[in-house]
Amino acid sequence: MMNLNDLLIPQHPHPHLHEQQVQSLQQLPETERAAQAQLLRVGNAAYRYHQLADGQLTEADFQHWLAGLPPRMRQAMATAGFAAAGSNWAFRRHALERRDVGYAAFMQQLLSAEDWAFWQQQEDESA
């Protein structure tokens, strides 16, 4: 039997969540594991990207991000405030990209060629 840990590279950075992912794969029929593992790998890479923003977000990033939002969303986010925005992945990505840490380049570096192609296809379909 294949080692399920090998299906999860990159792994989730939190060991207990990685173990949950392994357990969820074990419970799936073998025919569904590869597709689910691919989704988990892409998610793990995205999580690692957004983790880079921890401790790096500033009020200036927040104001810059707000300025680019549509009016109603800007109002809602401004009302929620800077502290609440810290968990918003769009804000985190904005702040990282302001520091030249691009999402696509990070994902390409972390993912296998097959997973990178899959990620690009998903991005194209959601655009």
PDB file of N, CA and C in Angstrom, residues 14-109:
ATOM      1  N   HIS A  14       0.883  22.435  10.100  1.00  0.00           N
ATOM      2  CA  HIS A  14       0.496  22.053  11.458  1.00  0.00           C
ATOM      3  C   HIS A  14       0.348  20.531  11.506  1.00  0.00           C
ATOM      4  N   PRO A  15       1.201  19.842  12.276  1.00  0.00           N
ATOM      5  CA  PRO A  15       1.198  18.375  12.278  1.00  0.00           C
ATOM      6  C   PRO A  15      -0.171  17.743  12.546  1.00  0.00           C
ATOM      7  N   HIS A  16      -0.945  18.308  13.464  1.00  0.00           N
ATOM      8  CA  HIS A  16      -2.249  17.695  13.756  1.00  0.00           C
ATOM      9  C   HIS A  16      -3.190  17.804  12.553  1.00  0.00           C
ATOM     10  N   LEU A  17      -3.090  18.874  11.782  1.00  0.00           N
ATOM     11  CA  LEU A  17      -3.918  19.010  10.582  1.00  0.00           C
ATOM     12  C   LEU A  17      -3.416  18.096   9.469  1.00  0.00           C
ATOM     13  N   HIS A  18      -2.103  17.932   9.396  1.00  0.00           N
ATOM     14  CA  HIS A  18      -1.546  16.975   8.428  1.00  0.00           C
ATOM     15  C   HIS A  18      -2.079  15.579   8.738  1.00  0.00           C
ATOM     16  N   GLU A  19      -2.073  15.200   9.999  1.00  0.00           N
ATOM     17  CA  GLU A  19      -2.578  13.876  10.388  1.00  0.00           C
ATOM     18  C   GLU A  19      -4.058  13.724  10.050  1.00  0.00           C
ATOM     19  N   GLN A  20      -4.830  14.784  10.232  1.00  0.00           N
ATOM     20  CA  GLN A  20      -6.248  14.733   9.860  1.00  0.00           C
ATOM     21  C   GLN A  20      -6.399  14.512   8.357  1.00  0.00           C
ATOM     22  N   GLN A  21      -5.525  15.150   7.580  1.00  0.00           N
ATOM     23  CA  GLN A  21      -5.577  14.965   6.133  1.00  0.00           C
ATOM     24  C   GLN A  21      -5.249  13.522   5.757  1.00  0.00           C
ATOM     25  N   VAL A  22      -4.222  12.961   6.387  1.00  0.00           N
ATOM     26  CA  VAL A  22      -3.853  11.570   6.123  1.00  0.00           C
ATOM     27  C   VAL A  22      -5.017  10.650   6.474  1.00  0.00           C
ATOM     28  N   GLN A  23      -5.624  10.883   7.614  1.00  0.00           N
ATOM     29  CA  GLN A  23      -6.761  10.054   8.031  1.00  0.00           C
ATOM     30  C   GLN A  23      -7.937  10.179   7.067  1.00  0.00           C
ATOM     31  N   SER A  24      -8.193  11.385   6.591  1.00  0.00           N
ATOM     32  CA  SER A  24      -9.307  11.551   5.643  1.00  0.00           C
ATOM     33  C   SER A  24      -9.017  10.811   4.341  1.00  0.00           C
ATOM     34  N   LEU A  25      -7.761  10.797   3.901  1.00  0.00           N
ATOM     35  CA  LEU A  25      -7.410  10.053   2.694  1.00  0.00           C
ATOM     36  C   LEU A  25      -7.563   8.550   2.918  1.00  0.00           C
ATOM     37  N   GLN A  26      -7.197   8.081   4.105  1.00  0.00           N
ATOM     38  CA  GLN A  26      -7.331   6.651   4.417  1.00  0.00           C
ATOM     39  C   GLN A  26      -8.775   6.189   4.335  1.00  0.00           C
ATOM     40  N   GLN A  27      -9.694   7.069   4.668  1.00  0.00           N
ATOM     41  CA  GLN A  27     -11.109   6.704   4.694  1.00  0.00           C
ATOM     42  C   GLN A  27     -11.755   6.720   3.308  1.00  0.00           C
ATOM     43  N   LEU A  28     -11.078   7.299   2.349  1.00  0.00           N
ATOM     44  CA  LEU A  28     -11.629   7.364   0.990  1.00  0.00           C
ATOM     45  C   LEU A  28     -11.366   6.068   0.228  1.00  0.00           C
ATOM     46  N   PRO A  29     -12.227   5.755  -0.736  1.00  0.00           N
ATOM     47  CA  PRO A  29     -11.885   4.658  -1.642  1.00  0.00           C
ATOM     48  C   PRO A  29     -10.593   5.017  -2.383  1.00  0.00           C
ATOM     49  N   GLU A  30      -9.792   4.018  -2.660  1.00  0.00           N
ATOM     50  CA  GLU A  30      -8.490   4.268  -3.283  1.00  0.00           C
ATOM     51  C   GLU A  30      -8.602   5.044  -4.595  1.00  0.00           C
ATOM     52  N   THR A  31      -9.703   4.859  -5.311  1.00  0.00           N
ATOM     53  CA  THR A  31      -9.889   5.543  -6.595  1.00  0.00           C
ATOM     54  C   THR A  31     -10.085   7.055  -6.428  1.00  0.00           C
ATOM     55  N   GLU A  32     -10.433   7.510  -5.242  1.00  0.00           N
ATOM     56  CA  GLU A  32     -10.678   8.936  -5.002  1.00  0.00           C
ATOM     57  C   GLU A  32      -9.512   9.640  -4.310  1.00  0.00           C
ATOM     58  N   ARG A  33      -8.544   8.877  -3.857  1.00  0.00           N
ATOM     59  CA  ARG A  33      -7.461   9.459  -3.046  1.00  0.00           C
ATOM     60  C   ARG A  33      -6.584  10.448  -3.801  1.00  0.00           C
ATOM     61  N   ALA A  34      -6.206  10.127  -5.016  1.00  0.00           N
ATOM     62  CA  ALA A  34      -5.276  10.995  -5.748  1.00  0.00           C
ATOM     63  C   ALA A  34      -5.885  12.374  -5.986  1.00  0.00           C
ATOM     64  N   ALA A  35      -7.142  12.414  -6.390  1.00  0.00           N
ATOM     65  CA  ALA A  35      -7.786  13.703  -6.655  1.00  0.00           C
ATOM     66  C   ALA A  35      -7.936  14.513  -5.372  1.00  0.00           C
ATOM     67  N   GLN A  36      -8.324  13.861  -4.297  1.00  0.00           N
ATOM     68  CA  GLN A  36      -8.472  14.567  -3.024  1.00  0.00           C
ATOM     69  C   GLN A  36      -7.112  15.031  -2.509  1.00  0.00           C
ATOM     70  N   ALA A  37      -6.105  14.195  -2.653  1.00  0.00           N
ATOM     71  CA  ALA A  37      -4.755  14.564  -2.213  1.00  0.00           C
ATOM     72  C   ALA A  37      -4.255  15.785  -2.978  1.00  0.00           C
ATOM     73  N   GLN A  38      -4.573  15.861  -4.269  1.00  0.00           N
ATOM     74  CA  GLN A  38      -4.153  17.017  -5.061  1.00  0.00           C
ATOM     75  C   GLN A  38      -4.793  18.295  -4.525  1.00  0.00           C
ATOM     76  N   LEU A  39      -6.071  18.233  -4.221  1.00  0.00           N
ATOM     77  CA  LEU A  39      -6.741  19.407  -3.647  1.00  0.00           C
ATOM     78  C   LEU A  39      -6.106  19.801  -2.319  1.00  0.00           C
ATOM     79  N   LEU A  40      -5.765  18.822  -1.509  1.00  0.00           N
ATOM     80  CA  LEU A  40      -5.134  19.112  -0.219  1.00  0.00           C
ATOM     81  C   LEU A  40      -3.754  19.731  -0.412  1.00  0.00           C
ATOM     82  N   ARG A  41      -2.976  19.223  -1.365  1.00  0.00           N
ATOM     83  CA  ARG A  41      -1.640  19.788  -1.619  1.00  0.00           C
ATOM     84  C   ARG A  41      -1.728  21.248  -2.042  1.00  0.00           C
ATOM     85  N   VAL A  42      -2.662  21.540  -2.937  1.00  0.00           N
ATOM     86  CA  VAL A  42      -2.839  22.921  -3.387  1.00  0.00           C
ATOM     87  C   VAL A  42      -3.271  23.788  -2.206  1.00  0.00           C
ATOM     88  N   GLY A  43      -4.185  23.288  -1.411  1.00  0.00           N
ATOM     89  CA  GLY A  43      -4.628  24.022  -0.218  1.00  0.00           C
ATOM     90  C   GLY A  43      -3.498  24.232   0.769  1.00  0.00           C
ATOM     91  N   ASN A  44      -2.667  23.218   0.946  1.00  0.00           N
ATOM     92  CA  ASN A  44      -1.530  23.345   1.855  1.00  0.00           C
ATOM     93  C   ASN A  44      -0.549  24.404   1.368  1.00  0.00           C
ATOM     94  N   ALA A  45      -0.309  24.440   0.071  1.00  0.00           N
ATOM     95  CA  ALA A  45       0.590  25.454  -0.496  1.00  0.00           C
ATOM     96  C   ALA A  45       0.004  26.849  -0.294  1.00  0.00           C
ATOM     97  N   ALA A  46      -1.291  27.000  -0.556  1.00  0.00           N
ATOM     98  CA  ALA A  46      -1.948  28.301  -0.370  1.00  0.00           C
ATOM     99  C   ALA A  46      -1.885  28.723   1.095  1.00  0.00           C
ATOM    100  N   TYR A  47      -2.110  27.796   1.991  1.00  0.00           N
ATOM    101  CA  TYR A  47      -2.041  28.103   3.424  1.00  0.00           C
ATOM    102  C   TYR A  47      -0.640  28.594   3.788  1.00  0.00           C
ATOM    103  N   ARG A  48       0.369  27.899   3.272  1.00  0.00           N
ATOM    104  CA  ARG A  48       1.757  28.298   3.563  1.00  0.00           C
ATOM    105  C   ARG A  48       2.047  29.702   3.030  1.00  0.00           C
ATOM    106  N   TYR A  49       1.501  30.027   1.867  1.00  0.00           N
ATOM    107  CA  TYR A  49       1.683  31.376   1.326  1.00  0.00           C
ATOM    108  C   TYR A  49       1.089  32.409   2.283  1.00  0.00           C
ATOM    109  N   HIS A  50      -0.144  32.211   2.650  1.00  0.00           N
ATOM    110  CA  HIS A  50      -0.818  33.192   3.502  1.00  0.00           C
ATOM    111  C   HIS A  50      -0.215  33.269   4.891  1.00  0.00           C
ATOM    112  N   GLN A  51       0.415  32.192   5.313  1.00  0.00           N
ATOM    113  CA  GLN A  51       1.109  32.182   6.601  1.00  0.00           C
ATOM    114  C   GLN A  51       2.276  33.182   6.607  1.00  0.00           C
ATOM    115  N   LEU A  52       2.831  33.476   5.450  1.00  0.00           N
ATOM    116  CA  LEU A  52       3.946  34.425   5.353  1.00  0.00           C
ATOM    117  C   LEU A  52       3.553  35.817   5.838  1.00  0.00           C
ATOM    118  N   ALA A  53       2.264  36.126   5.815  1.00  0.00           N
ATOM    119  CA  ALA A  53       1.794  37.454   6.225  1.00  0.00           C
ATOM    120  C   ALA A  53       1.717  37.593   7.741  1.00  0.00           C
ATOM    121  N   ASP A  54       1.795  36.493   8.472  1.00  0.00           N
ATOM    122  CA  ASP A  54       1.700  36.566   9.931  1.00  0.00           C
ATOM    123  C   ASP A  54       2.731  37.546  10.486  1.00  0.00           C
ATOM    124  N   GLY A  55       2.251  38.523  11.243  1.00  0.00           N
ATOM    125  CA  GLY A  55       3.120  39.513  11.856  1.00  0.00           C
ATOM    126  C   GLY A  55       3.629  40.583  10.901  1.00  0.00           C
ATOM    127  N   GLN A  56       3.192  40.554   9.648  1.00  0.00           N
ATOM    128  CA  GLN A  56       3.698  41.488   8.640  1.00  0.00           C
ATOM    129  C   GLN A  56       2.667  42.526   8.200  1.00  0.00           C
ATOM    130  N   LEU A  57       1.424  42.352   8.601  1.00  0.00           N
ATOM    131  CA  LEU A  57       0.354  43.241   8.133  1.00  0.00           C
ATOM    132  C   LEU A  57       0.395  44.573   8.867  1.00  0.00           C
ATOM    133  N   THR A  58       0.200  45.652   8.110  1.00  0.00           N
ATOM    134  CA  THR A  58       0.250  46.986   8.709  1.00  0.00           C
ATOM    135  C   THR A  58      -1.029  47.757   8.401  1.00  0.00           C
ATOM    136  N   GLU A  59      -1.230  48.798   9.153  1.00  0.00           N
ATOM    137  CA  GLU A  59      -2.364  49.703   8.901  1.00  0.00           C
ATOM    138  C   GLU A  59      -2.226  50.321   7.506  1.00  0.00           C
ATOM    139  N   ALA A  60      -0.998  50.605   7.079  1.00  0.00           N
ATOM    140  CA  ALA A  60      -0.784  51.162   5.737  1.00  0.00           C
ATOM    141  C   ALA A  60      -1.216  50.164   4.663  1.00  0.00           C
ATOM    142  N   ASP A  61      -0.926  48.873   4.876  1.00  0.00           N
ATOM    143  CA  ASP A  61      -1.402  47.840   3.947  1.00  0.00           C
ATOM    144  C   ASP A  61      -2.923  47.852   3.885  1.00  0.00           C
ATOM    145  N   PHE A  62      -3.542  47.966   5.048  1.00  0.00           N
ATOM    146  CA  PHE A  62      -4.998  47.954   5.143  1.00  0.00           C
ATOM    147  C   PHE A  62      -5.600  49.124   4.378  1.00  0.00           C
ATOM    148  N   GLN A  63      -5.070  50.309   4.583  1.00  0.00           N
ATOM    149  CA  GLN A  63      -5.582  51.497   3.902  1.00  0.00           C
ATOM    150  C   GLN A  63      -5.396  51.384   2.391  1.00  0.00           C
ATOM    151  N   HIS A  64      -4.257  50.869   1.960  1.00  0.00           N
ATOM    152  CA  HIS A  64      -3.973  50.686   0.541  1.00  0.00           C
ATOM    153  C   HIS A  64      -4.951  49.683  -0.068  1.00  0.00           C
ATOM    154  N   TRP A  65      -5.214  48.602   0.664  1.00  0.00           N
ATOM    155  CA  TRP A  65      -6.153  47.571   0.199  1.00  0.00           C
ATOM    156  C   TRP A  65      -7.566  48.131   0.112  1.00  0.00           C
ATOM    157  N   LEU A  66      -7.975  48.861   1.138  1.00  0.00           N
ATOM    158  CA  LEU A  66      -9.318  49.452   1.136  1.00  0.00           C
ATOM    159  C   LEU A  66      -9.534  50.343  -0.086  1.00  0.00           C
ATOM    160  N   ALA A  67      -8.523  51.114  -0.436  1.00  0.00           N
ATOM    161  CA  ALA A  67      -8.653  52.067  -1.541  1.00  0.00           C
ATOM    162  C   ALA A  67      -8.993  51.379  -2.855  1.00  0.00           C
ATOM    163  N   GLY A  68      -8.612  50.123  -3.003  1.00  0.00           N
ATOM    164  CA  GLY A  68      -8.860  49.409  -4.248  1.00  0.00           C
ATOM    165  C   GLY A  68     -10.139  48.594  -4.271  1.00  0.00           C
ATOM    166  N   LEU A  69     -10.877  48.587  -3.183  1.00  0.00           N
ATOM    167  CA  LEU A  69     -12.102  47.785  -3.115  1.00  0.00           C
ATOM    168  C   LEU A  69     -13.299  48.543  -3.680  1.00  0.00           C
ATOM    169  N   PRO A  70     -14.294  47.793  -4.179  1.00  0.00           N
ATOM    170  CA  PRO A  70     -15.541  48.443  -4.590  1.00  0.00           C
ATOM    171  C   PRO A  70     -16.188  49.134  -3.379  1.00  0.00           C
ATOM    172  N   PRO A  71     -16.944  50.202  -3.597  1.00  0.00           N
ATOM    173  CA  PRO A  71     -17.449  51.033  -2.493  1.00  0.00           C
ATOM    174  C   PRO A  71     -18.144  50.280  -1.359  1.00  0.00           C
ATOM    175  N   ARG A  72     -19.063  49.393  -1.676  1.00  0.00           N
ATOM    176  CA  ARG A  72     -19.783  48.715  -0.589  1.00  0.00           C
ATOM    177  C   ARG A  72     -18.877  47.780   0.199  1.00  0.00           C
ATOM    178  N   MET A  73     -18.007  47.090  -0.508  1.00  0.00           N
ATOM    179  CA  MET A  73     -17.070  46.203   0.176  1.00  0.00           C
ATOM    180  C   MET A  73     -16.089  47.025   1.017  1.00  0.00           C
ATOM    181  N   ARG A  74     -15.630  48.154   0.461  1.00  0.00           N
ATOM    182  CA  ARG A  74     -14.722  49.033   1.195  1.00  0.00           C
ATOM    183  C   ARG A  74     -15.371  49.482   2.501  1.00  0.00           C
ATOM    184  N   GLN A  75     -16.635  49.885   2.432  1.00  0.00           N
ATOM    185  CA  GLN A  75     -17.350  50.328   3.628  1.00  0.00           C
ATOM    186  C   GLN A  75     -17.446  49.201   4.652  1.00  0.00           C
ATOM    187  N   ALA A  76     -17.800  48.015   4.187  1.00  0.00           N
ATOM    188  CA  ALA A  76     -17.938  46.872   5.104  1.00  0.00           C
ATOM    189  C   ALA A  76     -16.609  46.519   5.751  1.00  0.00           C
ATOM    190  N   MET A  77     -15.545  46.518   4.968  1.00  0.00           N
ATOM    191  CA  MET A  77     -14.227  46.170   5.502  1.00  0.00           C
ATOM    192  C   MET A  77     -13.703  47.266   6.432  1.00  0.00           C
ATOM    193  N   ALA A  78     -13.947  48.524   6.079  1.00  0.00           N
ATOM    194  CA  ALA A  78     -13.525  49.637   6.939  1.00  0.00           C
ATOM    195  C   ALA A  78     -14.260  49.577   8.277  1.00  0.00           C
ATOM    196  N   THR A  79     -15.549  49.246   8.227  1.00  0.00           N
ATOM    197  CA  THR A  79     -16.338  49.128   9.454  1.00  0.00           C
ATOM    198  C   THR A  79     -15.824  47.975  10.306  1.00  0.00           C
ATOM    199  N   ALA A  80     -15.493  46.863   9.683  1.00  0.00           N
ATOM    200  CA  ALA A  80     -14.966  45.702  10.418  1.00  0.00           C
ATOM    201  C   ALA A  80     -13.615  46.036  11.036  1.00  0.00           C
ATOM    202  N   GLY A  81     -12.802  46.811  10.326  1.00  0.00           N
ATOM    203  CA  GLY A  81     -11.535  47.278  10.862  1.00  0.00           C
ATOM    204  C   GLY A  81     -10.324  46.434  10.521  1.00  0.00           C
ATOM    205  N   PHE A  82      -9.182  47.010  10.811  1.00  0.00           N
ATOM    206  CA  PHE A  82      -7.882  46.410  10.509  1.00  0.00           C
ATOM    207  C   PHE A  82      -7.711  45.058  11.191  1.00  0.00           C
ATOM    208  N   ALA A  83      -8.045  44.964  12.456  1.00  0.00           N
ATOM    209  CA  ALA A  83      -7.852  43.705  13.188  1.00  0.00           C
ATOM    210  C   ALA A  83      -8.649  42.573  12.562  1.00  0.00           C
ATOM    211  N   ALA A  84      -9.874  42.850  12.169  1.00  0.00           N
ATOM    212  CA  ALA A  84     -10.715  41.825  11.561  1.00  0.00           C
ATOM    213  C   ALA A  84     -10.188  41.415  10.189  1.00  0.00           C
ATOM    214  N   ALA A  85      -9.559  42.325   9.489  1.00  0.00           N
ATOM    215  CA  ALA A  85      -9.066  42.032   8.140  1.00  0.00           C
ATOM    216  C   ALA A  85      -7.866  41.088   8.164  1.00  0.00           C
ATOM    217  N   GLY A  86      -7.228  40.945   9.295  1.00  0.00           N
ATOM    218  CA  GLY A  86      -6.033  40.104   9.386  1.00  0.00           C
ATOM    219  C   GLY A  86      -6.242  38.670   8.950  1.00  0.00           C
ATOM    220  N   SER A  87      -7.457  38.174   9.046  1.00  0.00           N
ATOM    221  CA  SER A  87      -7.717  36.793   8.626  1.00  0.00           C
ATOM    222  C   SER A  87      -8.262  36.707   7.203  1.00  0.00           C
ATOM    223  N   ASN A  88      -8.412  37.832   6.547  1.00  0.00           N
ATOM    224  CA  ASN A  88      -8.943  37.874   5.190  1.00  0.00           C
ATOM    225  C   ASN A  88      -7.823  37.544   4.200  1.00  0.00           C
ATOM    226  N   TRP A  89      -7.988  36.455   3.452  1.00  0.00           N
ATOM    227  CA  TRP A  89      -6.925  36.026   2.549  1.00  0.00           C
ATOM    228  C   TRP A  89      -6.669  37.030   1.433  1.00  0.00           C
ATOM    229  N   ALA A  90      -7.685  37.740   0.990  1.00  0.00           N
ATOM    230  CA  ALA A  90      -7.474  38.753  -0.052  1.00  0.00           C
ATOM    231  C   ALA A  90      -6.593  39.879   0.479  1.00  0.00           C
ATOM    232  N   PHE A  91      -6.828  40.286   1.724  1.00  0.00           N
ATOM    233  CA  PHE A  91      -5.999  41.322   2.328  1.00  0.00           C
ATOM    234  C   PHE A  91      -4.576  40.817   2.543  1.00  0.00           C
ATOM    235  N   ARG A  92      -4.442  39.601   3.030  1.00  0.00           N
ATOM    236  CA  ARG A  92      -3.111  39.033   3.270  1.00  0.00           C
ATOM    237  C   ARG A  92      -2.325  38.952   1.963  1.00  0.00           C
ATOM    238  N   ARG A  93      -2.991  38.507   0.903  1.00  0.00           N
ATOM    239  CA  ARG A  93      -2.323  38.427  -0.398  1.00  0.00           C
ATOM    240  C   ARG A  93      -1.914  39.818  -0.873  1.00  0.00           C
ATOM    241  N   HIS A  94      -2.804  40.791  -0.721  1.00  0.00           N
ATOM    242  CA  HIS A  94      -2.495  42.156  -1.116  1.00  0.00           C
ATOM    243  C   HIS A  94      -1.228  42.641  -0.401  1.00  0.00           C
ATOM    244  N   ALA A  95      -1.170  42.425   0.891  1.00  0.00           N
ATOM    245  CA  ALA A  95      -0.009  42.881   1.670  1.00  0.00           C
ATOM    246  C   ALA A  95       1.266  42.172   1.218  1.00  0.00           C
ATOM    247  N   LEU A  96       1.185  40.876   0.979  1.00  0.00           N
ATOM    248  CA  LEU A  96       2.371  40.137   0.534  1.00  0.00           C
ATOM    249  C   LEU A  96       2.817  40.591  -0.846  1.00  0.00           C
ATOM    250  N   GLU A  97       1.871  40.803  -1.735  1.00  0.00           N
ATOM    251  CA  GLU A  97       2.248  41.228  -3.079  1.00  0.00           C
ATOM    252  C   GLU A  97       2.815  42.646  -3.080  1.00  0.00           C
ATOM    253  N   ARG A  98       2.398  43.470  -2.135  1.00  0.00           N
ATOM    254  CA  ARG A  98       3.014  44.801  -2.000  1.00  0.00           C
ATOM    255  C   ARG A  98       4.492  44.664  -1.649  1.00  0.00           C
ATOM    256  N   ARG A  99       4.864  43.549  -1.057  1.00  0.00           N
ATOM    257  CA  ARG A  99       6.259  43.281  -0.675  1.00  0.00           C
ATOM    258  C   ARG A  99       6.953  42.378  -1.704  1.00  0.00           C
ATOM    259  N   ASP A 100       6.366  42.287  -2.880  1.00  0.00           N
ATOM    260  CA  ASP A 100       6.905  41.481  -3.978  1.00  0.00           C
ATOM    261  C   ASP A 100       6.995  39.994  -3.664  1.00  0.00           C
ATOM    262  N   VAL A 101       6.056  39.495  -2.862  1.00  0.00           N
ATOM    263  CA  VAL A 101       5.936  38.061  -2.620  1.00  0.00           C
ATOM    264  C   VAL A 101       4.681  37.624  -3.371  1.00  0.00           C
ATOM    265  N   GLY A 102       4.870  37.295  -4.641  1.00  0.00           N
ATOM    266  CA  GLY A 102       3.743  36.982  -5.504  1.00  0.00           C
ATOM    267  C   GLY A 102       3.157  35.605  -5.240  1.00  0.00           C
ATOM    268  N   TYR A 103       1.855  35.544  -5.292  1.00  0.00           N
ATOM    269  CA  TYR A 103       1.135  34.297  -5.030  1.00  0.00           C
ATOM    270  C   TYR A 103       1.464  33.241  -6.081  1.00  0.00           C
ATOM    271  N   ALA A 104       1.356  33.597  -7.347  1.00  0.00           N
ATOM    272  CA  ALA A 104       1.587  32.612  -8.404  1.00  0.00           C
ATOM    273  C   ALA A 104       3.016  32.076  -8.355  1.00  0.00           C
ATOM    274  N   ALA A 105       3.998  32.940  -8.188  1.00  0.00           N
ATOM    275  CA  ALA A 105       5.393  32.491  -8.137  1.00  0.00           C
ATOM    276  C   ALA A 105       5.622  31.566  -6.945  1.00  0.00           C
ATOM    277  N   PHE A 106       5.019  31.893  -5.806  1.00  0.00           N
ATOM    278  CA  PHE A 106       5.151  31.052  -4.617  1.00  0.00           C
ATOM    279  C   PHE A 106       4.533  29.676  -4.876  1.00  0.00           C
ATOM    280  N   MET A 107       3.332  29.673  -5.438  1.00  0.00           N
ATOM    281  CA  MET A 107       2.650  28.406  -5.701  1.00  0.00           C
ATOM    282  C   MET A 107       3.446  27.561  -6.694  1.00  0.00           C
ATOM    283  N   GLN A 108       3.962  28.179  -7.732  1.00  0.00           N
ATOM    284  CA  GLN A 108       4.743  27.432  -8.724  1.00  0.00           C
ATOM    285  C   GLN A 108       5.977  26.815  -8.088  1.00  0.00           C
ATOM    286  N   GLN A 109       6.600  27.548  -7.187  1.00  0.00           N
ATOM    287  CA  GLN A 109       7.810  27.048  -6.536  1.00  0.00           C
ATOM    288  C   GLN A 109       7.498  25.871  -5.610  1.00  0.00           C
TER     289      GLN A 109
END
